[in-house]
Coordinates of N, CA and C in Angstrom, one line a residue:
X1 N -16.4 -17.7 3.1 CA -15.2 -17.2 2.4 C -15.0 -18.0 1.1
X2 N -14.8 -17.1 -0.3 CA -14.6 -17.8 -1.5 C -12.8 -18.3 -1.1
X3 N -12.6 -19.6 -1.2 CA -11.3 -20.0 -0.4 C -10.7 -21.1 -1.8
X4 N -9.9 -20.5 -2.6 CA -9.2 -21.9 -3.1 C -8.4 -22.3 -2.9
X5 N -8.3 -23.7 -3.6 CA -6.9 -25.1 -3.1 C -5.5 -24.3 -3.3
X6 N -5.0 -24.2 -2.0 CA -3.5 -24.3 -1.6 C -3.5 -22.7 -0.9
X7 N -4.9 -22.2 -0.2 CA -4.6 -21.4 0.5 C -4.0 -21.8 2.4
X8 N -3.4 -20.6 3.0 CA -3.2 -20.9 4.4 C -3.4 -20.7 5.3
X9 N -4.3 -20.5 5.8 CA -5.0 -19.7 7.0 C -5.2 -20.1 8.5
X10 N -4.1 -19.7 9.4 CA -3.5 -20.4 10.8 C -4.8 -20.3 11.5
X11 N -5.3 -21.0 12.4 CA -6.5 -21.5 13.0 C -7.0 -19.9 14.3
X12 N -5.9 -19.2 14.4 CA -5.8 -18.2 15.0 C -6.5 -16.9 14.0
X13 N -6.1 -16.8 13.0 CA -7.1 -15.5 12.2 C -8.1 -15.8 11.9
X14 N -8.7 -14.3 12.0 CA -10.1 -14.3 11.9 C -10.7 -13.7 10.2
X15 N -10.8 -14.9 9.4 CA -11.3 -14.5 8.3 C -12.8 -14.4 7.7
X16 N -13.1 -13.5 7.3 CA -14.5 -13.3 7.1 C -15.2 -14.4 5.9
X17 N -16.2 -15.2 6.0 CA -16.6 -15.9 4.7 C -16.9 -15.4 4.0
X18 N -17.1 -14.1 3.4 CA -17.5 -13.5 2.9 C -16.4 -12.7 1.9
X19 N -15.0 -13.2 2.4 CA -13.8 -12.5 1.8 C -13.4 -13.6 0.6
X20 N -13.0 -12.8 -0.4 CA -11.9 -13.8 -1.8 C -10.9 -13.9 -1.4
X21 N -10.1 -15.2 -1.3 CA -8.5 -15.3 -0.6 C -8.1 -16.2 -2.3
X22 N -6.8 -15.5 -3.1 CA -6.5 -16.2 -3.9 C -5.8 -17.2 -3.9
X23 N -5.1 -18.2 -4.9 CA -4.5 -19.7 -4.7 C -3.3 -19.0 -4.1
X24 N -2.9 -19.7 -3.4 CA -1.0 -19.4 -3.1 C -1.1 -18.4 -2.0
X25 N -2.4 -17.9 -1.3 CA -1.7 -16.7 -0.3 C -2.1 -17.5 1.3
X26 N -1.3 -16.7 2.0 CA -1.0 -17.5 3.3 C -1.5 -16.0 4.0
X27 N -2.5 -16.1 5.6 CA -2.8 -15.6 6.1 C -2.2 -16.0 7.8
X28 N -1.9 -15.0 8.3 CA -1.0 -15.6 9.5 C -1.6 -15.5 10.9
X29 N -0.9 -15.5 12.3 CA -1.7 -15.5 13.4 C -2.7 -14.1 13.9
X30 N -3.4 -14.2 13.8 CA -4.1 -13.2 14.9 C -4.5 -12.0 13.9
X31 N -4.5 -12.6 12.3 CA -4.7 -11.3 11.1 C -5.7 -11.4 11.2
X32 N -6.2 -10.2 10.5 CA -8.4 -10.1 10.7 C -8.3 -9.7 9.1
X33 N -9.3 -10.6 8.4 CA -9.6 -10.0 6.7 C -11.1 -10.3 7.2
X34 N -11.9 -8.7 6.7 CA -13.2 -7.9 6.9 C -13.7 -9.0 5.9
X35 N -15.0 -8.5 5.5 CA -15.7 -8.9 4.2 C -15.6 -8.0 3.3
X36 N -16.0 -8.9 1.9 CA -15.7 -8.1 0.9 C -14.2 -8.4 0.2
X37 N -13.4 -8.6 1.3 CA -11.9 -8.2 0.8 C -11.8 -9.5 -0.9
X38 N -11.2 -8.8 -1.3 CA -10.7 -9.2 -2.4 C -9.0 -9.2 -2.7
X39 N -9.1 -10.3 -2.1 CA -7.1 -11.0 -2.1 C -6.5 -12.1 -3.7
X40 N -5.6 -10.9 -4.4 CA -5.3 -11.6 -5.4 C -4.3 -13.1 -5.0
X41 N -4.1 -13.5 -5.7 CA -2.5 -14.8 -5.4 C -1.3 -14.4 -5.0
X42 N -1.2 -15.8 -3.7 CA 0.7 -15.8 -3.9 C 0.5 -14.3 -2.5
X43 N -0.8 -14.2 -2.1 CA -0.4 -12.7 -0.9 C -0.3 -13.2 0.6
X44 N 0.8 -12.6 1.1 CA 0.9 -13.0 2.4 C 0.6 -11.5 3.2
X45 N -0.5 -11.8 4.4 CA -1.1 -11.1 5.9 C -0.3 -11.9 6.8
X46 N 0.5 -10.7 7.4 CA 0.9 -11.3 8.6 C 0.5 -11.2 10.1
X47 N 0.9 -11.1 11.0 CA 0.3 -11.6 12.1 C -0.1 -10.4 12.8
X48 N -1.2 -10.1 12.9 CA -1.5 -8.8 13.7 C -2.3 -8.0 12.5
X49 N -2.2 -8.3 11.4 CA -2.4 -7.5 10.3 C -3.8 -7.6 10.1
X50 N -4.4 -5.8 10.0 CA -5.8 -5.7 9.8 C -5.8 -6.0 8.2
X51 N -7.3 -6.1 7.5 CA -7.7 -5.7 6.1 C -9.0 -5.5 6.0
X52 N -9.4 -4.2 6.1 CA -10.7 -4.2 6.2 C -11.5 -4.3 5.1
X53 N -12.7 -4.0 5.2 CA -14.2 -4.5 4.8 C -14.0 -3.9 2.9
X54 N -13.8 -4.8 2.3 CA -13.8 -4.5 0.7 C -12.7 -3.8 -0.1
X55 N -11.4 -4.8 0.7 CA -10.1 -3.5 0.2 C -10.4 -4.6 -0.5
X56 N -9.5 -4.2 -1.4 CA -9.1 -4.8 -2.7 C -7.3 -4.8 -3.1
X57 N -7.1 -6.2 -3.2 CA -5.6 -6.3 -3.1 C -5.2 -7.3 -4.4
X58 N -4.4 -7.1 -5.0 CA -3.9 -7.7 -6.4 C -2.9 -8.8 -6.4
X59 N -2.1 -9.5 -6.9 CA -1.5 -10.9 -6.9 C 0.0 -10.1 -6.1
X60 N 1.0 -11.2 -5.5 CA 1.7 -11.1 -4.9 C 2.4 -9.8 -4.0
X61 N 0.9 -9.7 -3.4 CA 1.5 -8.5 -1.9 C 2.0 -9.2 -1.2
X62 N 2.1 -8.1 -0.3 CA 2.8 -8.9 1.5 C 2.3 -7.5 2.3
X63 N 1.4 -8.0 3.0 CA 0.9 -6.9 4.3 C 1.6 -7.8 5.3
X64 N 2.8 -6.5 5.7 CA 4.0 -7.6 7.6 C 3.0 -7.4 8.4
X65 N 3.3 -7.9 9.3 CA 2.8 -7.7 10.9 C 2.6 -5.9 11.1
X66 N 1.2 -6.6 11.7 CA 0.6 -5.3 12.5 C 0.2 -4.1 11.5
X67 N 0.3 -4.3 10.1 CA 0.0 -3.1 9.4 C -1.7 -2.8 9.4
X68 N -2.3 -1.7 9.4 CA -3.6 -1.9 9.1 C -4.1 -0.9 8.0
X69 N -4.7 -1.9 6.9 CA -5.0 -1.7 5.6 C -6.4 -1.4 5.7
X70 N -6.7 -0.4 5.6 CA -8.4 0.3 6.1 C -8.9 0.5 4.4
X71 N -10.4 0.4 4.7 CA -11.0 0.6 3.4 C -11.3 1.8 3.4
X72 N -11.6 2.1 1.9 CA -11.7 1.1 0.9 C -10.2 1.3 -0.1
X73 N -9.4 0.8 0.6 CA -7.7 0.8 0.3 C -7.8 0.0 -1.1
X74 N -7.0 0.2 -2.1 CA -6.8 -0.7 -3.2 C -5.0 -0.7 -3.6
X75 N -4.6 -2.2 -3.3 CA -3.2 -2.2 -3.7 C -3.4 -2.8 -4.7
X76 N -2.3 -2.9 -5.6 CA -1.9 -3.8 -7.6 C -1.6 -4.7 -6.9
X77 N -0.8 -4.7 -8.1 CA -0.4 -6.4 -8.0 C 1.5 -6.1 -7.4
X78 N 1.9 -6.8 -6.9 CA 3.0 -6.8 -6.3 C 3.4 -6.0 -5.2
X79 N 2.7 -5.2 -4.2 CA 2.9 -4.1 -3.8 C 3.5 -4.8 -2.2
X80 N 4.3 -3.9 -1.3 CA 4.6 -4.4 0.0 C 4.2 -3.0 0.8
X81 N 3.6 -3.6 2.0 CA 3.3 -3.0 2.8 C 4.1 -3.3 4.5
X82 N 5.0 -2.5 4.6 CA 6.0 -2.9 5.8 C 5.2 -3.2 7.5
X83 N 6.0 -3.4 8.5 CA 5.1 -3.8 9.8 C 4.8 -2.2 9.7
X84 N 3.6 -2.7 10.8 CA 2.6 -0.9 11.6 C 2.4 -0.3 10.8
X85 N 2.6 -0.2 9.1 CA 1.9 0.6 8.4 C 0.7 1.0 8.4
X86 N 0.4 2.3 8.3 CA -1.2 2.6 8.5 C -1.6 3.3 7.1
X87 N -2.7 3.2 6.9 CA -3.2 3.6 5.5 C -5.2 3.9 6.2
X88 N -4.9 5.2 6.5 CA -6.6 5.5 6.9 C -7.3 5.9 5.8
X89 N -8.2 6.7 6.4 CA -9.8 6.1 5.7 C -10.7 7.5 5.9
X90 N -10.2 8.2 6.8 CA -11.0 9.5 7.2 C -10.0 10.9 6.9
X91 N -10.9 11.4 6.4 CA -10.1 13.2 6.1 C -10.1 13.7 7.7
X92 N -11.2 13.7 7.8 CA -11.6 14.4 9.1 C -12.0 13.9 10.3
X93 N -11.0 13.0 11.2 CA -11.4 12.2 12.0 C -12.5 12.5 13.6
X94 N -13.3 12.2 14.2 CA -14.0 13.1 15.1 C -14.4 11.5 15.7
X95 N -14.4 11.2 17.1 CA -14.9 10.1 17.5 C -16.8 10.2 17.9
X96 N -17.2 11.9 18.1 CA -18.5 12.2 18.0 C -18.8 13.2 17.1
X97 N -20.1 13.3 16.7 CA -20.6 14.3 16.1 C -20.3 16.3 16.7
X98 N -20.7 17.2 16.2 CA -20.5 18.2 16.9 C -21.6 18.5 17.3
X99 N -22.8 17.8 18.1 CA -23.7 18.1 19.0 C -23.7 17.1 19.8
X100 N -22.3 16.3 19.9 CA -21.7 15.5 20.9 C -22.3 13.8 20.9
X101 N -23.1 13.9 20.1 CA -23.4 11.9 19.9 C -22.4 11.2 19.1
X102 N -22.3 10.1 19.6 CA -21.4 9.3 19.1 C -21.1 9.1 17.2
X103 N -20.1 9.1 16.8 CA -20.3 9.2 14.9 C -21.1 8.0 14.9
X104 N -21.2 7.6 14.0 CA -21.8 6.2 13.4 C -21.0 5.9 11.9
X105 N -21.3 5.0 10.7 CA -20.6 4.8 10.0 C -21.6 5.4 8.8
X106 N -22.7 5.8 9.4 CA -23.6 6.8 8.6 C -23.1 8.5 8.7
X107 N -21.8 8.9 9.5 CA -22.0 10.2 9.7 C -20.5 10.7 8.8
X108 N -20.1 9.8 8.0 CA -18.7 10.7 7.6 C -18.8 9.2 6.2
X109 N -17.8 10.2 5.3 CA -17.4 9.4 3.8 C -16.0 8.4 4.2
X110 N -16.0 7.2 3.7 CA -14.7 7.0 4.4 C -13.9 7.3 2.9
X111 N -12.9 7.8 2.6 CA -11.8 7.6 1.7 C -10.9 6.7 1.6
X112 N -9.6 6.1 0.6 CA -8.9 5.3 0.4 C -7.5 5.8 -0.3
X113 N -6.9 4.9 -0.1 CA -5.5 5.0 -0.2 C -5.0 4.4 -1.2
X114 N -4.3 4.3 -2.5 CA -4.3 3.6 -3.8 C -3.1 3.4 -4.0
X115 N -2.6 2.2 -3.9 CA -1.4 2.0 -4.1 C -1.0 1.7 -5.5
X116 N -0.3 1.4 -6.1 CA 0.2 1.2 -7.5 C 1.3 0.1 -7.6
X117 N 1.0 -0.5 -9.1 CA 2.0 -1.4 -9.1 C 3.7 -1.4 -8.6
X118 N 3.4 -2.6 -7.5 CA 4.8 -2.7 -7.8 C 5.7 -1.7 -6.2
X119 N 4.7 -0.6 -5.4 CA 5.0 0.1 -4.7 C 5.5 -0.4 -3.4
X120 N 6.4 0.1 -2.7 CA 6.5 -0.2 -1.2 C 6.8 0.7 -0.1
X121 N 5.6 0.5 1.0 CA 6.2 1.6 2.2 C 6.4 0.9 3.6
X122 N 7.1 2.0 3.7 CA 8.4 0.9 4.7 C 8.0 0.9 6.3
X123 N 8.3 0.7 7.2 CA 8.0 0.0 8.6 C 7.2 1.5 9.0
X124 N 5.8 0.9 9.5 CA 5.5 2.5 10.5 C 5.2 3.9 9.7
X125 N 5.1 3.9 8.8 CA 4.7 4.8 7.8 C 3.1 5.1 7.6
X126 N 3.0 5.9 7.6 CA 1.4 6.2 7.8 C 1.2 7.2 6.2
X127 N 0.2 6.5 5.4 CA -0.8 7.3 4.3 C -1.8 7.9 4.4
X128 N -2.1 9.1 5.0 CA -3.2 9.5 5.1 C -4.2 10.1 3.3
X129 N -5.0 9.1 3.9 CA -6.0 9.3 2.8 C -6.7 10.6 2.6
X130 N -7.0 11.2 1.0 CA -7.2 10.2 0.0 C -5.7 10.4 -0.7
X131 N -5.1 9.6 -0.9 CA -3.5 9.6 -1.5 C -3.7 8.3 -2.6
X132 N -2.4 8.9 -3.5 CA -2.0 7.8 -4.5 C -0.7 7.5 -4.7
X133 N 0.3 6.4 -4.7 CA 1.3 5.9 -4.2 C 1.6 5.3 -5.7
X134 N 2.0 6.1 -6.4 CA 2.6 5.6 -8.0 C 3.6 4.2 -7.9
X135 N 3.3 4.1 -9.3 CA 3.9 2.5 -9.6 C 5.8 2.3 -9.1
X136 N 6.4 1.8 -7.9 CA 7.5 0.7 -8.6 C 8.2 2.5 -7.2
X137 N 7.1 3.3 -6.7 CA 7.7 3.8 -5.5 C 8.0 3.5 -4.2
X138 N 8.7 4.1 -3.5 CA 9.0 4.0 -2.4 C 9.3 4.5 -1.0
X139 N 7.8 4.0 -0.3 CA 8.1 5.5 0.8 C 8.9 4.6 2.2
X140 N 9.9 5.9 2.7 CA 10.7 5.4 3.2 C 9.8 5.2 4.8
X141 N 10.7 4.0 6.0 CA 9.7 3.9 7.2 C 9.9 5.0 7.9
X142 N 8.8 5.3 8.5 CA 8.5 6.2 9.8 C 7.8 7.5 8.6
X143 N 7.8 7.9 7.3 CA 7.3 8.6 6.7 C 5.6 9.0 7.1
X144 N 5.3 10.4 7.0 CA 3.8 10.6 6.7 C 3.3 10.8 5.3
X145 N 2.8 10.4 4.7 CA 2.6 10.9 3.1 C 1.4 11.3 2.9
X146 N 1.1 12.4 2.6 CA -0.5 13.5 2.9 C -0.3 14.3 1.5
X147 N 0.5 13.9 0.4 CA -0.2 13.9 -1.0 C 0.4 13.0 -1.9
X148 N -0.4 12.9 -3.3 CA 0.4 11.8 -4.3 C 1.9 11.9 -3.9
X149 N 2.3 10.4 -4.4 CA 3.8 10.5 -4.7 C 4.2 9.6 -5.8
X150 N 4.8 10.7 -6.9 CA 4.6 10.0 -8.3 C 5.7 8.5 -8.1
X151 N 5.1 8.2 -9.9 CA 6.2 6.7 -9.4 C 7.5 6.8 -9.9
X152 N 7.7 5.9 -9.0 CA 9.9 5.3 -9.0 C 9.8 6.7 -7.9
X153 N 9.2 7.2 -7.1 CA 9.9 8.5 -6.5 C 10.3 7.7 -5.4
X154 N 11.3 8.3 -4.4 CA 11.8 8.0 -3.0 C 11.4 8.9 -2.1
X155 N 10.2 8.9 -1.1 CA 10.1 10.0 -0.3 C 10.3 9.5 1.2
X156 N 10.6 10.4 2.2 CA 10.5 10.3 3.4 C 10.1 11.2 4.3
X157 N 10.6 11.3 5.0 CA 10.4 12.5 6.4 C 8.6 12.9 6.6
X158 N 8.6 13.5 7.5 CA 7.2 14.0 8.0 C 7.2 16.0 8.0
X159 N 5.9 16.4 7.4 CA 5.2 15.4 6.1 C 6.1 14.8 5.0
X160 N 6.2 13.7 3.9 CA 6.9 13.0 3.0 C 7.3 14.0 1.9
X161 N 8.3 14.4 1.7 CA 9.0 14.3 0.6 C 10.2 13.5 -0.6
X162 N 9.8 13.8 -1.6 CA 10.9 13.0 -2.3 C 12.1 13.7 -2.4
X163 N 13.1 12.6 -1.8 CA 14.6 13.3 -2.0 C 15.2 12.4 -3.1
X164 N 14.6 11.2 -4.2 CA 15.4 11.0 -4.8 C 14.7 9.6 -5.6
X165 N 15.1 9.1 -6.6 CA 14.2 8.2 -7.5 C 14.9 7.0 -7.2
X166 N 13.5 5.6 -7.4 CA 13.8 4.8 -7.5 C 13.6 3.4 -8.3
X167 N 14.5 2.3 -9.0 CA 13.9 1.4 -9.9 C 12.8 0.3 -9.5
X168 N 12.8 -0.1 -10.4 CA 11.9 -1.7 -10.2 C 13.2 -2.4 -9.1
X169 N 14.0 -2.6 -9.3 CA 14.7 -3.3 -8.6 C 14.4 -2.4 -6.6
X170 N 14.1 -1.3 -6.4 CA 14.2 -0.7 -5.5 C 15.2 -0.1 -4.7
X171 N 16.4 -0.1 -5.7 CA 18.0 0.7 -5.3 C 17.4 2.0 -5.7
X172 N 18.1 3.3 -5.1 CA 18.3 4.2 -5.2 C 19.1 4.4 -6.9
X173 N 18.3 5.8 -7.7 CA 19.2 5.1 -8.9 C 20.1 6.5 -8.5
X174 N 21.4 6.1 -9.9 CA 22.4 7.6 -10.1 C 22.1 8.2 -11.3
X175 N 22.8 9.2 -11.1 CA 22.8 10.4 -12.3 C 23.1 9.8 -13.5
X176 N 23.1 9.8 -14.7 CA 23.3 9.8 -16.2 C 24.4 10.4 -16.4
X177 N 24.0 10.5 -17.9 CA 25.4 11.5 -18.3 C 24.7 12.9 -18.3
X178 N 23.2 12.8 -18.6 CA 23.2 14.7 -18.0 C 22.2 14.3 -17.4
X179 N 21.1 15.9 -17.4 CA 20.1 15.9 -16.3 C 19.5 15.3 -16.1
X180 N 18.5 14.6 -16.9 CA 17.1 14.0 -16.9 C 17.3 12.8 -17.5
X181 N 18.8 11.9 -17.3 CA 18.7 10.2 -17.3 C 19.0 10.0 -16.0
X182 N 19.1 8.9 -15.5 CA 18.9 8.3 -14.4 C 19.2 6.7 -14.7
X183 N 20.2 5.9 -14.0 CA 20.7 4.5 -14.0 C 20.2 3.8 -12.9
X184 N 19.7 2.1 -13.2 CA 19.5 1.7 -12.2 C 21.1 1.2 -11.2
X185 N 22.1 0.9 -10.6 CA 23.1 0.2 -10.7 C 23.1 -1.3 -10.4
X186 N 21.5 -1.7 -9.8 CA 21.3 -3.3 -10.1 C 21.4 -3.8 -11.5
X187 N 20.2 -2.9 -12.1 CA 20.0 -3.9 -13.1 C 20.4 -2.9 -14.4
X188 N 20.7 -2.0 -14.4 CA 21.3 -1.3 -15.8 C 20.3 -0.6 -16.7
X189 N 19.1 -0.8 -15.8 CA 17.4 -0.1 -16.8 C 18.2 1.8 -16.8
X190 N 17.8 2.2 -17.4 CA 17.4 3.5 -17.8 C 16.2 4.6 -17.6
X191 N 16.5 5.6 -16.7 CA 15.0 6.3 -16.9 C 15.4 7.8 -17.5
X192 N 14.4 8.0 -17.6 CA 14.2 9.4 -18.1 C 13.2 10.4 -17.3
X193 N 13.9 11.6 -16.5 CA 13.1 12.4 -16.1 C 12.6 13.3 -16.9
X194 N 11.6 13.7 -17.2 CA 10.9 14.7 -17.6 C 9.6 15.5 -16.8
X195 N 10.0 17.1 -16.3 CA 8.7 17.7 -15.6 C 8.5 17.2 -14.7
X196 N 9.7 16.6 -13.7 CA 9.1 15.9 -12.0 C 8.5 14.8 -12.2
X197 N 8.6 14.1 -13.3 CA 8.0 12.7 -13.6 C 8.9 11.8 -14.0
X198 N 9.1 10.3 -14.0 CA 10.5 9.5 -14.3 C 9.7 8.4 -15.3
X199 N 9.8 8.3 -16.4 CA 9.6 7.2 -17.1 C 10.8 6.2 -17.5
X200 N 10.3 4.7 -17.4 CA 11.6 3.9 -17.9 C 11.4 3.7 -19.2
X201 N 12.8 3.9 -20.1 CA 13.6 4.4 -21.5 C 13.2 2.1 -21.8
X202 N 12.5 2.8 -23.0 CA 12.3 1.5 -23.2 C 13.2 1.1 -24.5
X203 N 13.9 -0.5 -24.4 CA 15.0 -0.8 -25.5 C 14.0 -1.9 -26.3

C-alpha cells in the first residue's frame, strides 16, 4: 500500500498494499479498500465500509459505515457518501450464466457510478449504475437513482426524482423574484435555472 505520514488505519481493516491512501485520511474498523483504489486526502472509510478494486476517490470524502463503493466507481473531491449506500457495478445482474455455470468476472462488463464534485447521498440509497450524480447534488436517503441527476438537484423517492434544488451549503434553496432565480437562505449565493439545469450567478 502507497501509505503517507499522518494516515489512520485501525489494525482491524483490511487494506490492500496495493491501494493509494492520501495524507490526512483515516480508515476505520472492519473497512476493506481493494487494490488499485486511489484515496485522495483528508478521506474518511468507516467501519464496515467496502471500496472496491480501483475506485477512484478525490480529497476530502467520507464513505459512513457499511456503504459499499463498487468499481469502477469514481467520486471528486469533497463528496459524502451516507451509511448502507450502495453504488453497483452491473446492468444486468445473473449469479450464472444462461447455460447455468457459474458467471466469472470474465462473463459480464462491470460499469460505474460517477459522482461529482461536492455531491451527497444520504443513508441507504442505492445508484444503480452506469449513473452520474452532478456537482454540489443531493440524493435524498432510502432513494433509487437509475438515471443522471443534474447538479444542485434534490431527488428522492423510488425510482429518484427531483423535487427541488440545492446549494453548496446543502439547504434546500427558495424562489427569487421570478422563475428561474433561486436563493441560497444559508449563504445568500444566487442561481439561475435555465432548461432543467441550475447554474450559480457569479458576482
Amino acid at each position: 500500500m502507497t501509505q503517507t505520514p499522518h494516515v489512520r488505519i485501525v489494525d482491524s481493516a483490511d487494506v490492500s498494499p496495493e491501494a493509494s491512501i492520501g495524507a490526512g485520511s483515516s480508515i476505520w474498523h472492519l473497512a476493506q479498500v481493494r487494490e488499485g483504489v486511489r484515496m485522495g486526502e483528508n478521506c474518511i472509510v468507516g467501519r464496515g465500509a467496502y471500496i472496491g478494486t480501483g475506485v477512484e476517490m478525490g480529497d476530502n470524502c467520507k464513505v459512513q459505515n457499511y456503504a459499499l463503493v463498487y468499481e469502477p466507481a469514481k467520486l471528486a473531491d469533497g463528496v459524502f457518501i451516507g451509511p448502507a449506500v450502495v453504488l453497483t457495478n452491473d446492468t444486468y445482474p445473473r449469479a450464472i450464466n444462461a447455460d447455468g455455470t457459474l458467471k466469472s468476472a470474465h462473463d459480464w462488463e462491470p460499469v460505474g457510478v460517477t459522482i461529482e464534485r461536492g455531491a451527497a447521498i444520504g443513508a441507504r440509497a442505492t445508484c444503480v449504475a452506469p449513473v452520474t450524480i452532478g456537482a454540489w447534488a443531493t440524493v435524498a436517503a432510502g432513494a433509487v437513482v437509475v438515471k443522471d441527476v443534474p447538479p444542485y438537484a434534490l431527488v428522492a423517492g423510488v425510482p429518484a426524482r427531483r423535487l427541488g434544488w440545492v446549494g453548496e451549503a446543502g439547504v434546500p434553496l427558495t424562489a427569487g423574484e421570478d422563475d428561474n432565480t433561486w436563493v441560497c437562505p444559508a449563504t445568500g449565493a444566487r442561481y439561475i435555472e435555465t432548461d432543467g439545469t441550475l447554474t450559480k450567478e457569479i458576482v
